[in-house]
Amino acid sequence: MSKPRGGFAGFRGRLRSRGKLDDETWDELEETLLLADVGASTTAVLLDQVKARAVSEKVRDADALPGLLEAEIAAALHAGADRSLQRASSGPSAWVLVGVNGVGKTTTIAKLAAREVEDGHRVLLAAADTFRAAAADQLVHWAERLGVEIVRAQEGADPGSVAFDALEASVSRGVDVVLVDTAGRLHTKTNLMEELKKVLRIVERTPGALQEVLLVLDATTGQNGLTQARQFTEAVGVTGVVLTKLDGTAKGGIVLAIEAELGVPVKLVGLGESAEDLVDFDPAEFAAALVGANEEDE
Amino acid sequence: MFDTLSDRFDGIFKKLRGKGKLSDADVDAVAREIRLALLEADVHVGVVKRFVNEIKERAVGEEVTKSLSPGQQVIKIVHDELVSILGGATGKLKGGSATPTVVMLAGLQGSGKTTVAAKLARHLEKEGKRVLLVAADLQRPAAVEQLRVLGERAGVPVFSEATDPVAVASAGVEEARRLGRNVVVLDTAGRIQIDADLMDELARMRDAVKPDDALLVLDAMTGQEAVNVAETFAATLPLTGVVLTKLDGDARGGAALSLKEVTGLPIVFAGTGEKLDAFEAFHPDRMASRILGMGDMLTLIEKAEESFDADQAAITEAKIRKGEFTLEDFLEQMQQMKKMGPIQNIIEMLPGMPKELRDADIDEGELGRVEAIIRSMTPAERRDTHLINGSRRARIAAGSGTTTTQVNAVLKQFAGVQKMMKQLTKGGKKGRRGMQMPGMPGFS
Ligand SMILES: Nc1nc2c(ncn2[C@@H]2O[C@H](COP(=O)(O)OP(=O)(O)OP(=O)(O)O)[C@@H](O)[C@H]2O)c(=O)[nH]1
Ligand SMILES: Nc1nc2c(ncn2[C@@H]2O[C@H](COP(=O)(O)OP(=O)(O)OP(=O)(O)O)[C@@H](O)[C@H]2O)c(=O)[nH]1
Ligand SMILES: [Mg+2]
Ligand SMILES: [Mg+2]
């Protein structure tokens, strides 16, 4: 088979040369969604919605489509959902970060810590990834850089006991936010998911502390992202998604299916490797970026 | 998925029976199913389009429409085509004549480069090479430390220094020469392909060390971006191959096909876990099945072959045939099963497993209990369960820390198994060596 014909321009980019609404326009719209990892079934649903609106609003000009699509995507993202991070009314708020390997859990912890420190909160990090080589060293490095407290243990130690010590220290020291880093694990590994449940149970022993279980999802992930979200939600009751690495060209379209099917809101977005590269998730911005896919870099 | 996909094809063809000729709409229906299956697996839209166009006519050709199970025929054609695209030499580096040869790893953040560096070093050492790992990721906190720990685990020395990545890379090659190591495996920082500065750094590293092999490390969970990533890295580095990581998960891994189609690069190795021995040559045939959602049958069969003692299996089989299968044999079988890993993992590899079973929490503790009960029996009792009367039951329960009810349950279950085996053997040789893929040559 031959090489593909150059890159795939974003929908907006491709539309410039056309005006009329025809089959080809719809095909291009579909391709844009698929290329953004939205997935075939969610794409079909979105296209139907946009088509219905195009008919009812008597839209004949292709230029109007991006706007319609953006609106449908933003609507699919539960525009009104509460995307703020929850806090305990008294005592420490524990936010636990979970996810498959290498998605950005540890880095997101650093980013959250930086943000909380900025807001004048007292932060403690719990290095409950005792499995991966130098995982705790990585977190210690961030703790030093950000000037926050950290609880860690030897490699191979029980992650539950790290969580326990961290919660205990947080209560006694008057910490506001305790950020629990967990080892990356594939959702298919039953024993590792059990271990994670145990960590969560230990955090829950401090009444009212567990406020967020954040699933970290790499924006370059394809359709497997939905399976990840399903399994982690079932195992540990995910309260929100952090979509990382959106500073690349990937669009993270799988979160549409995640919100639609599981009702778990995307709360934060990672935009780089530094501590300040974290922003709140904005459905309208996300929708615009998705529809204008690749436009800027063609 | 295997079943449902082939069922869906069968459904389409069933409607055609009697009509004799395929309409354009019928052909499109088949094409649509293939397209959906590939998109679901994350194959790039553009690649899917071309693939489907090429295969469309063949998939509805005479050979297929006339066959008894056209659905499976279509799958076979698609499968074979996937294998031929994915194929090529695997498990081998290109290498070079200079000493040391240099293998450079590159890829997006978190794709698995550092882990692959250590795995590859270990793999090469096993082949008799003397490797030096060079840590040129000075960007990610504790990246050097991570490679040092992994290097120690692999028994391979690690070189780094706090200068800059390009300098470390050059100095690493010098160091290898000085130490008489014949391969350098160079770990680099993760980078997004549109980061001009970091891509430029990669180019400078390339010029400094002139790698014999440059491998792109790609996460098997990657979606549509795989194409952009591969094209851009290939434009910067003289890539010689790809390492696909995290294949121990359940991602269908269509990115492999996109990669191969767009860059033509061989997929050399597969990462199948976090541990250093979870590293193997890439298998195009398995990948093709996986992309089609047919489970990783071959891995399973290979695992079974690895763990099962052939002689023991022959003895057991003979016993089953003669209806002499005892609890002692059962215990033996349990030990062998355990060697294959957690039952859950095995189930996940089976194609077409119903969702309930996939999701079912297999209670390994329950199995442990059964084992304890059998172990608390005397050998004579294991050979002939009829010996087990009331007081023996109580003794076994006490010995295994269970209750007599639980002991009874095990005995009853086993009686059922024995009965079933007798019936099976009466029915001839059918079903003896299980695990055969219907209508899929090369899968038995
Ligand atoms: N470009 C970019 N890189 C990121 C982002 N978030 C994390 N990374 C990088 O991704 C890589 C993996 O990040 P980690 O934070 O170590 O990921 P993790 O989920 O903790 O990984 P494990 O603990 O090994 O499972 C690192 O190189 C990070 O610098 C992001 O938003 N953008
Ligand atoms: N399950 C599984 N995990 C893997 C595999 N390969 C790597 N990992 C894990 O993925 C995570 C990231 O791996 P690294 O080797 O640190 O990835 P990297 O590309 O060096 O990351 P950066 O240097 O931050 O860009 C770690 O948690 C690894 O243990 C694999 O084949 N299977
Ligand atoms: Mg981590
Ligand atoms: Mg690394």
PDB file of N, CA, C and O and ligand atoms in Angstrom, chain B residues 113-114 137 140 146 187-188, ligand 4:
ATOM      1  N   LYS B 113      10.404   4.306  27.367  1.00  0.00           N
ATOM      2  CA  LYS B 113      11.787   4.282  26.885  1.00  0.00           C
ATOM      3  C   LYS B 113      12.781   3.754  27.920  1.00  0.00           C
ATOM      4  O   LYS B 113      13.601   2.897  27.619  1.00  0.00           O
ATOM      5  N   THR B 114      12.703   4.310  29.124  1.00  0.00           N
ATOM      6  CA  THR B 114      13.682   3.942  30.139  1.00  0.00           C
ATOM      7  C   THR B 114      13.567   2.454  30.487  1.00  0.00           C
ATOM      8  O   THR B 114      14.568   1.751  30.606  1.00  0.00           O
ATOM      9  N   ASP B 137      18.580  11.408  29.671  1.00  0.00           N
ATOM     10  CA  ASP B 137      17.396  12.190  30.047  1.00  0.00           C
ATOM     11  C   ASP B 137      17.749  12.972  31.302  1.00  0.00           C
ATOM     12  O   ASP B 137      17.772  12.435  32.401  1.00  0.00           O
ATOM     13  N   ARG B 140      13.545  14.881  33.001  1.00  0.00           N
ATOM     14  CA  ARG B 140      12.549  14.323  33.900  1.00  0.00           C
ATOM     15  C   ARG B 140      13.172  14.117  35.279  1.00  0.00           C
ATOM     16  O   ARG B 140      14.248  13.538  35.381  1.00  0.00           O
ATOM     17  N   GLN B 146      16.253   6.433  37.951  1.00  0.00           N
ATOM     18  CA  GLN B 146      15.408   5.311  37.501  1.00  0.00           C
ATOM     19  C   GLN B 146      16.229   4.331  36.665  1.00  0.00           C
ATOM     20  O   GLN B 146      16.187   3.122  36.880  1.00  0.00           O
ATOM     21  N   ASP B 187      19.268   6.034  26.482  1.00  0.00           N
ATOM     22  CA  ASP B 187      17.919   6.461  26.884  1.00  0.00           C
ATOM     23  C   ASP B 187      17.829   7.972  26.747  1.00  0.00           C
ATOM     24  O   ASP B 187      18.729   8.694  27.186  1.00  0.00           O
ATOM     25  N   THR B 188      16.776   8.449  26.121  1.00  0.00           N
ATOM     26  CA  THR B 188      16.608   9.898  25.953  1.00  0.00           C
ATOM     27  C   THR B 188      15.319  10.359  26.636  1.00  0.00           C
ATOM     28  O   THR B 188      14.462   9.547  26.963  1.00  0.00           O
TER      29      THR B 188
HETATM   30 MG    MG C   4      12.447   7.811  30.730  1.00  0.00          MG
END
